[in-house]
mmCIF file of C-alpha atoms in Angstrom:
data_model
loop_
_atom_site.group_PDB
_atom_site.id
_atom_site.type_symbol
_atom_site.label_atom_id
_atom_site.label_comp_id
_atom_site.label_asym_id
_atom_site.label_seq_id
_atom_site.Cartn_x
_atom_site.Cartn_y
_atom_site.Cartn_z
ATOM 1 C CA UNK A 1 0.000 0.000 0.000
ATOM 2 C CA UNK A 2 1.322 3.447 -0.886
ATOM 3 C CA UNK A 3 1.343 5.952 1.942
ATOM 4 C CA UNK A 4 1.394 9.683 1.679
ATOM 5 C CA UNK A 5 2.651 11.770 4.534
ATOM 6 C CA UNK A 6 0.297 14.617 5.412
ATOM 7 C CA UNK A 7 0.971 17.256 8.011
ATOM 8 C CA UNK A 8 0.617 15.781 11.498
ATOM 9 C CA UNK A 9 -1.001 12.525 10.343
ATOM 10 C CA UNK A 10 0.404 9.033 10.039
ATOM 11 C CA UNK A 11 -0.291 6.371 7.476
ATOM 12 C CA UNK A 12 -0.418 2.682 8.258
ATOM 13 C CA UNK A 13 -1.098 -0.497 6.340
ATOM 14 C CA UNK A 14 -3.346 -1.750 9.169
ATOM 15 C CA UNK A 15 -7.051 -1.508 8.577
ATOM 16 C CA UNK A 16 -9.082 0.858 10.722
ATOM 17 C CA UNK A 17 -10.836 -2.010 12.454
ATOM 18 C CA UNK A 18 -7.454 -3.325 13.679
ATOM 19 C CA UNK A 19 -6.607 -0.044 15.393
ATOM 20 C CA UNK A 20 -10.000 1.350 16.483
ATOM 21 C CA UNK A 21 -9.946 -0.173 19.961
ATOM 22 C CA UNK A 22 -6.423 0.990 20.798
ATOM 23 C CA UNK A 23 -6.131 4.114 18.680
ATOM 24 C CA UNK A 24 -5.460 7.464 20.178
ATOM 25 C CA UNK A 25 -6.643 10.392 18.136
ATOM 26 C CA UNK A 26 -4.013 12.094 16.041
ATOM 27 C CA UNK A 27 -3.926 15.886 16.145
ATOM 28 C CA UNK A 28 -5.701 16.039 12.779
ATOM 29 C CA UNK A 29 -8.528 13.831 14.101
ATOM 30 C CA UNK A 30 -9.086 15.931 17.208
ATOM 31 C CA UNK A 31 -11.805 18.541 16.695
ATOM 32 C CA UNK A 32 -10.394 22.023 16.748
ATOM 33 C CA UNK A 33 -12.095 24.766 18.668
ATOM 34 C CA UNK A 34 -13.460 27.505 16.474
ATOM 35 C CA UNK A 35 -13.734 31.057 17.627
ATOM 36 C CA UNK A 36 -17.291 32.250 17.930
ATOM 37 C CA UNK A 37 -18.181 34.698 15.198
ATOM 38 C CA UNK A 38 -18.412 38.249 16.476
ATOM 39 C CA UNK A 39 -21.904 39.416 15.416
ATOM 40 C CA UNK A 40 -20.725 43.016 15.042
ATOM 41 C CA UNK A 41 -17.803 42.030 12.818
ATOM 42 C CA UNK A 42 -20.095 39.813 10.727
ATOM 43 C CA UNK A 43 -22.646 42.631 10.363
ATOM 44 C CA UNK A 44 -19.916 45.083 9.360
ATOM 45 C CA UNK A 45 -18.581 42.675 6.723
ATOM 46 C CA UNK A 46 -22.107 42.182 5.352
ATOM 47 C CA UNK A 47 -22.629 45.959 5.174
ATOM 48 C CA UNK A 48 -19.361 46.476 3.276
ATOM 49 C CA UNK A 49 -20.252 43.667 0.840
ATOM 50 C CA UNK A 50 -23.716 45.144 0.267
ATOM 51 C CA UNK A 51 -22.226 48.609 -0.296
ATOM 52 C CA UNK A 52 -19.922 47.202 -2.981
ATOM 53 C CA UNK A 53 -22.928 45.514 -4.627
ATOM 54 C CA UNK A 54 -24.793 48.832 -4.447
ATOM 55 C CA UNK A 55 -22.031 50.480 -6.501
ATOM 56 C CA UNK A 56 -22.019 47.652 -9.075
ATOM 57 C CA UNK A 57 -25.743 48.244 -9.548
ATOM 58 C CA UNK A 58 -25.205 52.021 -9.677
ATOM 59 C CA UNK A 59 -22.818 51.444 -12.584
ATOM 60 C CA UNK A 60 -25.512 49.411 -14.390
ATOM 61 C CA UNK A 61 -28.221 52.006 -13.730
ATOM 62 C CA UNK A 62 -26.076 54.878 -14.996
ATOM 63 C CA UNK A 63 -24.845 52.867 -18.007
ATOM 64 C CA UNK A 64 -28.459 52.391 -19.105
ATOM 65 C CA UNK A 65 -29.734 55.736 -17.751
ATOM 66 C CA UNK A 66 -32.421 53.642 -16.071
ATOM 67 C CA UNK A 67 -32.651 52.293 -12.521
ATOM 68 C CA UNK A 68 -34.887 49.479 -13.756
ATOM 69 C CA UNK A 69 -32.001 48.153 -15.874
ATOM 70 C CA UNK A 70 -30.240 47.248 -12.630
ATOM 71 C CA UNK A 71 -30.972 45.537 -9.337
ATOM 72 C CA UNK A 72 -30.388 48.765 -7.455
ATOM 73 C CA UNK A 73 -33.706 48.427 -5.603
ATOM 74 C CA UNK A 74 -32.211 45.355 -3.897
ATOM 75 C CA UNK A 75 -29.474 47.542 -2.370
ATOM 76 C CA UNK A 76 -30.897 51.064 -2.065
ATOM 77 C CA UNK A 77 -33.930 52.778 -0.620
ATOM 78 C CA UNK A 78 -34.987 56.229 0.484
ATOM 79 C CA UNK A 79 -32.860 59.179 -0.560
ATOM 80 C CA UNK A 80 -30.151 57.019 -2.185
ATOM 81 C CA UNK A 81 -32.641 55.338 -4.516
ATOM 82 C CA UNK A 82 -34.674 58.467 -5.230
ATOM 83 C CA UNK A 83 -31.582 60.511 -6.104
ATOM 84 C CA UNK A 84 -30.430 57.865 -8.566
ATOM 85 C CA UNK A 85 -33.897 57.640 -10.129
ATOM 86 C CA UNK A 86 -33.953 61.432 -10.622
ATOM 87 C CA UNK A 87 -30.386 61.463 -12.005
ATOM 88 C CA UNK A 88 -31.012 58.638 -14.476
ATOM 89 C CA UNK A 89 -34.301 60.202 -15.673
ATOM 90 C CA UNK A 90 -32.439 63.466 -16.325
ATOM 91 C CA UNK A 91 -29.724 61.535 -18.170
ATOM 92 C CA UNK A 92 -32.297 59.690 -20.268
ATOM 93 C CA UNK A 93 -33.884 63.012 -21.361
ATOM 94 C CA UNK A 94 -30.453 64.311 -22.405
ATOM 95 C CA UNK A 95 -29.509 61.021 -24.046
ATOM 96 C CA UNK A 96 -26.415 60.623 -21.887
ATOM 97 C CA UNK A 97 -25.060 57.536 -20.171
ATOM 98 C CA UNK A 98 -21.958 56.464 -18.278
ATOM 99 C CA UNK A 99 -19.294 54.049 -19.409
ATOM 100 C CA UNK A 100 -16.599 52.301 -17.422
ATOM 101 C CA UNK A 101 -16.864 51.967 -13.705
ATOM 102 C CA UNK A 102 -15.915 53.110 -10.260
ATOM 103 C CA UNK A 103 -13.369 51.732 -7.839
ATOM 104 C CA UNK A 104 -14.313 51.564 -4.195
ATOM 105 C CA UNK A 105 -11.551 51.214 -1.603
ATOM 106 C CA UNK A 106 -11.078 51.510 2.148
ATOM 107 C CA UNK A 107 -14.730 50.778 2.908
ATOM 108 C CA UNK A 108 -15.049 50.931 6.673
ATOM 109 C CA UNK A 109 -18.022 50.822 8.986
ATOM 110 C CA UNK A 110 -17.558 53.856 11.206
ATOM 111 C CA UNK A 111 -20.589 53.251 13.372
ATOM 112 C CA UNK A 112 -22.848 50.262 14.012
ATOM 113 C CA UNK A 113 -26.088 50.804 15.935
ATOM 114 C CA UNK A 114 -27.934 47.730 17.140
ATOM 115 C CA UNK A 115 -30.124 49.559 19.653
ATOM 116 C CA UNK A 116 -33.220 49.459 17.442
ATOM 117 C CA UNK A 117 -35.116 46.709 15.644
ATOM 118 C CA UNK A 118 -33.225 47.389 12.410
ATOM 119 C CA UNK A 119 -29.435 47.310 12.565
ATOM 120 C CA UNK A 120 -27.967 50.581 11.251
ATOM 121 C CA UNK A 121 -24.502 51.355 9.989
ATOM 122 C CA UNK A 122 -22.525 54.359 8.847
ATOM 123 C CA UNK A 123 -19.855 53.623 6.297
ATOM 124 C CA UNK A 124 -16.973 55.582 4.790
ATOM 125 C CA UNK A 125 -15.170 54.738 1.532
ATOM 126 C CA UNK A 126 -12.869 56.158 -1.072
ATOM 127 C CA UNK A 127 -14.641 56.415 -4.429
ATOM 128 C CA UNK A 128 -12.485 56.620 -7.546
ATOM 129 C CA UNK A 129 -14.456 57.749 -10.614
ATOM 130 C CA UNK A 130 -11.488 58.331 -12.931
ATOM 131 C CA UNK A 131 -12.605 55.468 -15.226
ATOM 132 C CA UNK A 132 -16.303 56.370 -15.128
ATOM 133 C CA UNK A 133 -16.925 58.414 -18.262
ATOM 134 C CA UNK A 134 -20.008 60.456 -19.172
ATOM 135 C CA UNK A 135 -21.111 59.815 -22.765
ATOM 136 C CA UNK A 136 -23.299 62.137 -24.837
ATOM 137 C CA UNK A 137 -26.109 61.138 -27.263
ATOM 138 C CA UNK A 138 -23.523 60.138 -29.856
ATOM 139 C CA UNK A 139 -21.722 57.956 -27.282
ATOM 140 C CA UNK A 140 -18.741 60.306 -27.266
ATOM 141 C CA UNK A 141 -17.046 61.205 -23.968
ATOM 142 C CA UNK A 142 -18.174 64.502 -22.470
ATOM 143 C CA UNK A 143 -15.215 66.690 -21.492
ATOM 144 C CA UNK A 144 -15.068 67.239 -17.745
ATOM 145 C CA UNK A 145 -13.196 69.986 -15.884
ATOM 146 C CA UNK A 146 -9.574 69.116 -15.290
ATOM 147 C CA UNK A 147 -9.938 70.443 -11.759
ATOM 148 C CA UNK A 148 -12.678 67.991 -10.790
ATOM 149 C CA UNK A 149 -11.986 65.736 -7.843
ATOM 150 C CA UNK A 150 -12.008 62.159 -9.157
ATOM 151 C CA UNK A 151 -11.045 60.313 -5.955
ATOM 152 C CA UNK A 152 -12.994 61.378 -2.919
ATOM 153 C CA UNK A 153 -14.505 60.212 0.347
ATOM 154 C CA UNK A 154 -18.146 59.103 0.334
ATOM 155 C CA UNK A 155 -20.217 58.271 3.369
ATOM 156 C CA UNK A 156 -23.345 56.154 3.500
ATOM 157 C CA UNK A 157 -26.018 55.309 5.998
ATOM 158 C CA UNK A 158 -27.399 51.803 5.783
ATOM 159 C CA UNK A 159 -30.012 49.583 7.411
ATOM 160 C CA UNK A 160 -30.136 45.811 7.551
ATOM 161 C CA UNK A 161 -33.562 44.696 6.433
ATOM 162 C CA UNK A 162 -34.886 41.166 6.616
ATOM 163 C CA UNK A 163 -33.568 40.410 3.123
ATOM 164 C CA UNK A 164 -30.278 42.299 3.363
ATOM 165 C CA UNK A 165 -28.615 45.682 3.775
ATOM 166 C CA UNK A 166 -29.972 48.813 2.064
ATOM 167 C CA UNK A 167 -28.131 52.068 1.399
ATOM 168 C CA UNK A 168 -30.370 54.922 2.570
ATOM 169 C CA UNK A 169 -28.042 57.843 1.871
ATOM 170 C CA UNK A 170 -24.846 58.094 -0.107
ATOM 171 C CA UNK A 171 -23.063 61.404 0.297
ATOM 172 C CA UNK A 172 -19.869 62.600 -1.394
ATOM 173 C CA UNK A 173 -17.699 64.565 1.017
ATOM 174 C CA UNK A 174 -16.893 67.569 -1.143
ATOM 175 C CA UNK A 175 -13.340 68.643 -0.985
ATOM 176 C CA UNK A 176 -12.176 65.453 0.783
ATOM 177 C CA UNK A 177 -9.768 63.673 -1.563
ATOM 178 C CA UNK A 178 -8.553 60.190 -0.750
#
């Protein structure tokens, strides 16, 4: 019989029934204790994941100039959703869309409030829109001011609903580069 040496385990040509009565568990057979999951850390990770998904859907909505072309309603509500609906309607009337995408970095939950029925979070991120291009009716890039801030801090307020986190507000912090 060919034996392969694995970390901290032994291989033997004896059958398991030969050794069961006398066997002592090897370290790999002993159950390892797992750390309990910190509910706050898990909630924060879920919020950050949902916020990233929110931005993926924002890209889709702005690329089509239509919220209904995305799943944004699965990730946004309130002011965040309404603002995007108004923006995309305005874009549709002008015939403009967006191309490319955003990069979101340093997403951090700055506050987690579990004192109410719905868990609430405040989040801060660095939003990089340098590759997100506005296109006109003819699908040509619209020139933007060279002085515009293309990497800046955004903050969001979120709530965890029964079916997942929702972004309620998404606010660029004007003048705060990152």
